[in-house]
Structure formats: C-alpha cells, structure tokens
Amino acid sequence: ATTSGSEQAVQATNDDATISKLSCVKKGYISDDFVQFFVRRPIKRSPIINRGYYARWSVMRQLLFQFLDADSPALNDPPPRKQILSLGAGFDTSFFQLVEEGRILHNFVEVDFSEVTRKKATVIGAKEVLLTKLGPEPKISMVEGEIISEHYTLLPADLRDLKDLDRVFLRATLDPKQPTLIIAECVLIYLEPHVSRAVVKWAADKFETAAFVIYEQIHPDDAFGQQMLRNLESRGCPLLGLHDTPTLESKEKRFTELGWQNAAALDMDSIYHEQINPLDRKRIEQLEIFDEFEEWNIMQEHYCVAYGVKDKNDFFLNFGFN
Ligand code: SAM
C-alpha cells in the first residue's frame, strides 16, 4: 500500500512529539536516556511547549506506574503478567526507560504505521544500549518494521483496520485474561469518529480487566480551539475526531457507551494543578523563565486525559485521578 499525504502528515506529528520530548530532557524537565536516538536534528522548544510536554509525560507516567503497582487478590495466583498495548506508539521510549529504571514489564506491545515501525526497528536494531534491553535473542526485521522479543513487541498495524489489530493481538500473544493497560496518546483524534469508536470497542471486547487511557485535544469551538484545528489542517492532518468528542463528558461517554464500565476525564489545566506532584511541579517551574501564563492556561484547557476501566477483579481500585 502506498502512503497518502495525510498519513505522512500524521506520521510527522510523531517526529514533532519526539523532538519536543528531547527538548524537555535537555532542559531537565523529564528523564529519558533513549529519546535522543530517535531525533536527527534536535530543536530547542519554547518554555510553554516544554511545560506542556512535561505535564503530558508526567500524568501519563503516573497512570503507567499506578498500573504497574496495582494488584488484586483475585489475580495473584499465579502473579499477573501485566500487558501494555500502545496504539500509535510512535517513537515512544517508555519501554526502554522503564527497563533502565528496573521495572518488570511482561509484555509491552507497540503498534504504529509500518513506515514508523520500520524506522523504530532500524534505530533499535542499530543501538546496543537499546538492543540489550530486549533480552535474549530478539527477532528484529527492519524491512517489516517488526520486533518480537521476550518482553517487547513492535508491530506494524493500521488502526483503521480491526483485522490488523486482531493480528497484533495474536502475534504479540496478548492474553484476554491478564490485566492490560491500553494507551493512545494523541492518536484517536486523528481518526474518523466511527474508526476511533471501533478501536475503543475492540479493546473492550478483547480484554477482561483493562484500562484504556487517551491523551488528546478538546474544545474545538472557541478561538484557541479553532486555531488548533486550522494549524493541524494546514499541515495536512486534520483532527477528524474533535467534533465527535469535543468535551470531557463526550470523551467519558465514548468509553461507557462502548463496553467500558466507568470512565473519567480531566483537562490538562486541572491535571497540572491537582494531579501532578506539587514538589515536582515546583522543580520544573524553576527551570526556565516563564511569562506566558494566560496562553499557558488556555492551551492546557484544550488538552485532556480520559480513561475507561473494565474491572471484574478490583484490580484497578487504586488506578486513576486522585
Ligand atoms: N503516541 C506517541 C507519543 O505520544 O509520542 C506518538 C503520537 S503522534 C502525535 C501520533 C501517532 O499515531 C503517529 O506515530 C502516527 O503514525 C500514529 N497513527 C495515526 N494514525 C494511525 C493509524 N491509522 N494506524 C496506526 N498508527 C497511526
């Protein structure tokens, strides 16, 4: 299949995100030893962009840790083999960073377009420090954009095709019974509403005990929202899902209407003030001179984190916003 202009444009948003993460690392906002390998030309971002990525990284990492720390008596014999499925993972380096930090990850599965997974597999295959994190005898195909290893799987898939996702489910040996965290960070919003809905339902149908976390835009209707839409549209990747789920309530409803027991959503302004560790927030606020307070607040009101949970075994009792 050939890659369309809009597919290329949405893949380029991943390069943008990766450059911004590296900018944050260099300024000391976040720790990541591996994102550097995925950036050819580093660009220093403005303080407001750095702060935005810090907030996004921080809340997503908090939820990831909550999942990794969670357990339930009903699922403890034998101990659970927790699974993470990252949809549209781009060049995310969480797997490598978490292994570096001594975390045990049983099955960390990433999918993206093959153009992206091929580049990712090529970088991983060429870097000893990444390769060694994969454990013994990883199978790497740079041509196919695939990695199958003991605890990490990278596979190409088009989220618009559920057969691709079914194939990933089998090849990555995902287990419907094991606790699963599904992540879609700045991904579903680029899909047609009927497609993102199908993905949300697919995940609910597949896993018994799971949380599905998304990070994405909200509020298309005010001046900032209009600007946000125009920006991405002019780059060739319109936010196709934004009018379908324009509010926190609609993000929650998408989960509860499609097989998830309960759901929550908060905008990044509340998350920054109420969910992120206050000491760490204080620390990063001293890293750079910052005077764009009005724009910062408005920007943060236009991004949110939402999640749906399915939980028969009280595994997710301590998961989610405070
Ligand atoms: N989740 C990563 C992060 O937060 O850094 C990357 C985010 S990037 C903004 C969006 C990613 O979604 C890109 O890597 C893009 O290729 C992927 N994506 C968008 N539509 C997709 C589709 N239909 N199938 C597979 N991947 C898709």
Short mmCIF file of C-alpha atoms and ligand atoms in Angstrom, two decimals, residues 10-11 13-14 17 21 56 87-90 92 112-113 116 157-160 185-187 190-191, ligand 1:
data_model
loop_
_atom_site.label_atom_id
_atom_site.label_comp_id
_atom_site.label_asym_id
_atom_site.label_seq_id
_atom_site.Cartn_x
_atom_site.Cartn_y
_atom_site.Cartn_z
CA VAL A 10 0.06 12.33 10.81
CA GLN A 11 3.27 10.29 10.98
CA THR A 13 3.35 14.55 14.24
CA ASN A 14 5.35 11.76 15.84
CA ALA A 17 6.50 14.89 19.62
CA LYS A 21 10.45 15.24 24.37
CA ARG A 56 1.61 15.24 29.48
CA LEU A 87 -1.62 2.26 19.91
CA GLY A 88 0.10 4.77 17.61
CA ALA A 89 3.15 4.49 19.86
CA GLY A 90 5.41 6.45 17.52
CA ASP A 92 7.86 6.40 22.50
CA ASP A 112 2.00 2.15 14.51
CA PHE A 113 2.01 2.53 10.73
CA VAL A 116 7.01 4.40 11.61
CA ALA A 157 -0.75 -2.02 12.01
CA ASP A 158 -3.26 0.41 10.62
CA LEU A 159 -5.70 1.22 13.40
CA ARG A 160 -8.40 1.79 10.78
CA GLU A 185 -1.58 9.31 23.23
CA CYS A 186 -2.56 11.91 20.62
CA VAL A 187 -3.76 9.20 18.28
CA TYR A 190 -6.66 11.81 14.01
CA LEU A 191 -9.13 9.03 13.17
N1 SAM B 1 1.87 8.17 20.96
C1 SAM B 1 3.13 8.76 20.55
C2 SAM B 1 3.51 9.87 21.50
O1 SAM B 1 2.67 10.30 22.29
O2 SAM B 1 4.65 10.32 21.43
C3 SAM B 1 3.04 9.32 19.12
C4 SAM B 1 1.99 10.37 18.93
S1 SAM B 1 1.90 11.01 17.28
C5 SAM B 1 1.16 12.56 17.61
C6 SAM B 1 0.58 10.08 16.53
C7 SAM B 1 0.98 8.69 16.11
O3 SAM B 1 -0.18 7.93 15.73
C8 SAM B 1 1.92 8.68 14.91
O4 SAM B 1 3.06 7.92 15.19
C9 SAM B 1 1.07 8.07 13.81
O5 SAM B 1 1.81 7.38 12.84
C10 SAM B 1 0.13 7.17 14.61
N2 SAM B 1 -1.10 6.88 13.87
C11 SAM B 1 -2.04 7.75 13.43
N3 SAM B 1 -2.99 7.12 12.74
C12 SAM B 1 -2.67 5.80 12.73
C13 SAM B 1 -3.26 4.63 12.16
N4 SAM B 1 -4.37 4.71 11.43
N5 SAM B 1 -2.64 3.45 12.35
C14 SAM B 1 -1.50 3.36 13.07
N6 SAM B 1 -0.89 4.43 13.63
C15 SAM B 1 -1.46 5.64 13.46
#
